[in-house]
Coordinates of C-alpha atoms in Angstrom, one line a residue:
X1286 CA 0.0 0.0 0.0
X1287 CA 1.3 3.3 -1.0
X1288 CA 1.9 6.5 1.1
X1289 CA -1.3 8.5 1.4
X1290 CA -0.4 12.0 2.6
X1291 CA -2.4 13.9 5.4
X1292 CA -2.8 17.5 4.3
X1293 CA -4.5 20.2 6.5
X1294 CA -6.2 23.1 4.5
X1295 CA -6.8 26.3 6.2
X1296 CA -9.4 27.9 4.0
X1297 CA -10.7 31.5 3.9
X1298 CA -14.6 31.5 4.5
X1299 CA -15.4 34.0 2.0
X1300 CA -13.3 32.8 -1.1
X1301 CA -11.6 29.6 -0.9
X1302 CA -14.0 27.7 1.2
X1303 CA -16.8 28.8 -1.1
X1304 CA -14.6 27.7 -4.0
X1305 CA -14.2 24.3 -2.5
X1306 CA -18.0 24.1 -2.0
X1307 CA -18.4 24.9 -5.5
X1308 CA -16.0 22.2 -6.6
X1309 CA -18.2 19.8 -4.5
X1310 CA -21.3 21.0 -5.9
X1311 CA -20.0 20.8 -9.4
X1312 CA -19.0 17.2 -8.7
X1313 CA -15.3 17.9 -9.4
X1314 CA -13.2 15.1 -7.8
X1315 CA -10.6 16.2 -5.2
X1316 CA -8.2 13.9 -3.3
X1317 CA -9.7 12.6 0.0
X1318 CA -6.3 13.6 1.6
X1319 CA -7.4 17.0 2.4
X1320 CA -8.7 18.0 5.9
X1321 CA -10.3 21.4 5.8
X1322 CA -10.3 23.9 8.6
X1323 CA -12.5 26.8 7.8
X1324 CA -11.2 30.3 9.0
X1325 CA -12.8 33.6 8.6
X1326 CA -9.7 35.0 6.9
X1327 CA -6.4 33.5 5.7
X1328 CA -4.9 36.3 7.8
X1329 CA -6.1 34.4 10.9
X1330 CA -3.9 31.5 10.3
X1331 CA -1.2 32.0 12.8
X1332 CA 2.3 30.3 12.1
X1333 CA 1.8 28.2 15.4
X1334 CA -1.4 26.6 13.6
X1335 CA 0.9 25.5 10.8
X1336 CA 3.6 24.1 13.2
X1337 CA 0.9 22.4 15.3
X1338 CA -0.6 20.8 12.1
X1339 CA 2.9 19.2 11.4
X1340 CA 3.3 18.3 15.0
X1341 CA 0.0 16.4 14.9
X1342 CA 0.8 14.4 11.8
X1343 CA 0.1 16.6 8.8
X1344 CA 2.5 15.9 5.9
X1345 CA 1.4 19.2 4.1
X1346 CA -0.3 22.3 4.8
X1347 CA -2.4 24.3 2.3
X1348 CA -3.6 27.9 3.0
X1349 CA -6.3 29.3 0.7
X1350 CA -7.4 32.9 0.7
X1351 CA -9.0 35.6 -1.4
X1352 CA -7.1 37.0 -4.3
X1353 CA -5.1 40.2 -3.4
X1354 CA -7.4 43.1 -3.3
X1355 CA -10.4 41.0 -2.8
X1356 CA -10.1 40.4 1.0
X1357 CA -13.2 40.8 3.0
X1358 CA -11.0 42.3 5.8
X1359 CA -9.0 44.6 3.5
X1360 CA -5.5 43.2 4.0
X1361 CA -5.6 39.8 5.7
X1362 CA -4.3 38.1 2.6
X1363 CA -1.3 40.4 2.5
X1364 CA -0.6 39.3 6.2
X1365 CA -0.8 35.7 5.0
X1366 CA 1.6 36.3 2.2
X1367 CA 4.2 37.7 4.6
X1368 CA 3.7 35.0 7.1
X1369 CA 3.9 32.2 4.4
X1370 CA 7.4 33.6 3.5
X1371 CA 8.5 33.7 7.0
X1372 CA 7.1 30.0 7.7
X1373 CA 9.1 28.7 4.7
X1374 CA 12.2 30.2 6.2
X1375 CA 11.4 28.7 9.6
X1376 CA 10.6 25.3 8.0
X1377 CA 14.0 25.3 6.2
X1378 CA 15.7 25.8 9.7
X1379 CA 13.9 22.7 11.0
X1380 CA 14.9 20.8 7.9
X1381 CA 11.4 20.6 6.5
X1382 CA 11.0 21.1 2.7
X1383 CA 9.3 24.4 2.0
X1384 CA 7.1 22.6 -0.6
X1385 CA 5.1 21.1 2.2
X1386 CA 3.4 24.6 2.8
X1387 CA 1.4 26.1 -0.2
X1388 CA -0.4 29.3 -0.3
X1389 CA -3.0 29.8 -3.0
X1390 CA -5.5 32.5 -3.9
X1391 CA -8.8 30.9 -4.9
X1392 CA -12.0 32.9 -5.4
X1393 CA -15.5 31.6 -4.7
X1394 CA -15.9 31.2 -8.5
X1395 CA -12.8 29.1 -9.0
X1396 CA -14.0 25.5 -8.0
X1397 CA -11.9 24.0 -10.9
X1398 CA -8.9 25.9 -9.5
X1399 CA -9.5 24.4 -6.0
X1400 CA -9.6 21.0 -7.5
X1401 CA -6.4 21.5 -9.5
X1402 CA -4.5 22.9 -6.6
X1403 CA -5.5 20.1 -4.2
X1404 CA -4.7 17.5 -6.8
X1405 CA -1.3 18.8 -7.6
X1406 CA -0.5 19.6 -3.9
X1407 CA -1.4 16.1 -3.0
X1408 CA 0.9 14.7 -5.7
X1409 CA 3.7 16.9 -4.6
X1410 CA 3.4 15.8 -0.9
X1411 CA 3.2 12.1 -2.1
X1412 CA 6.4 12.6 -4.0
X1413 CA 8.1 14.0 -1.0
X1414 CA 7.0 11.2 1.3
X1415 CA 6.0 11.3 5.0
X1416 CA 7.2 14.1 7.1
X1417 CA 7.6 11.9 10.4
X1418 CA 7.9 15.1 12.3
X1419 CA 7.7 13.3 15.6
X1420 CA 10.7 11.2 14.7
X1421 CA 12.6 14.3 13.7
X1422 CA 12.2 16.2 16.9
X1423 CA 12.3 13.2 19.3
X1424 CA 9.7 11.9 21.6
X1425 CA 11.5 12.8 24.8
X1426 CA 11.4 16.5 24.2
X1427 CA 7.7 16.8 23.9
X1428 CA 5.4 18.0 26.6
X1429 CA 1.9 16.8 25.8
X1430 CA -0.2 18.6 28.3
X1431 CA 1.8 21.3 29.9
X1432 CA 0.5 22.5 33.4
X1433 CA 0.4 26.2 33.9
X1434 CA 0.4 27.5 37.5

């Protein structure tokens, strides 16, 4: 049995999530490897969310937002763009291939683009193989449920 990647997709409520819905309504086939987390804006996706997704077993992370200039919150997607560049540098420092993080602008009317992006991203992650994040950082360094006083 081949490797089936686990991909977490943070999708903007106003554009990309609606584009994903359009893809589903249009019966466009997308890989079953994508787990969608709906956010109000792609700018809401904190870098810690991305690292937590990798920590919990994701092999790839997709962030989908509105096209620049179409953001419901004026400049959330510009914030996302800056954070994505920063995250790729941080991932390189951890030895994670930056191809495991993908940022795409997909509007509500682009269901076909959502299908194309999810299909190509899944194939990219499949070609990279499993991330095995927990093996990389070691089990002994983890604190599962830290207690705060």
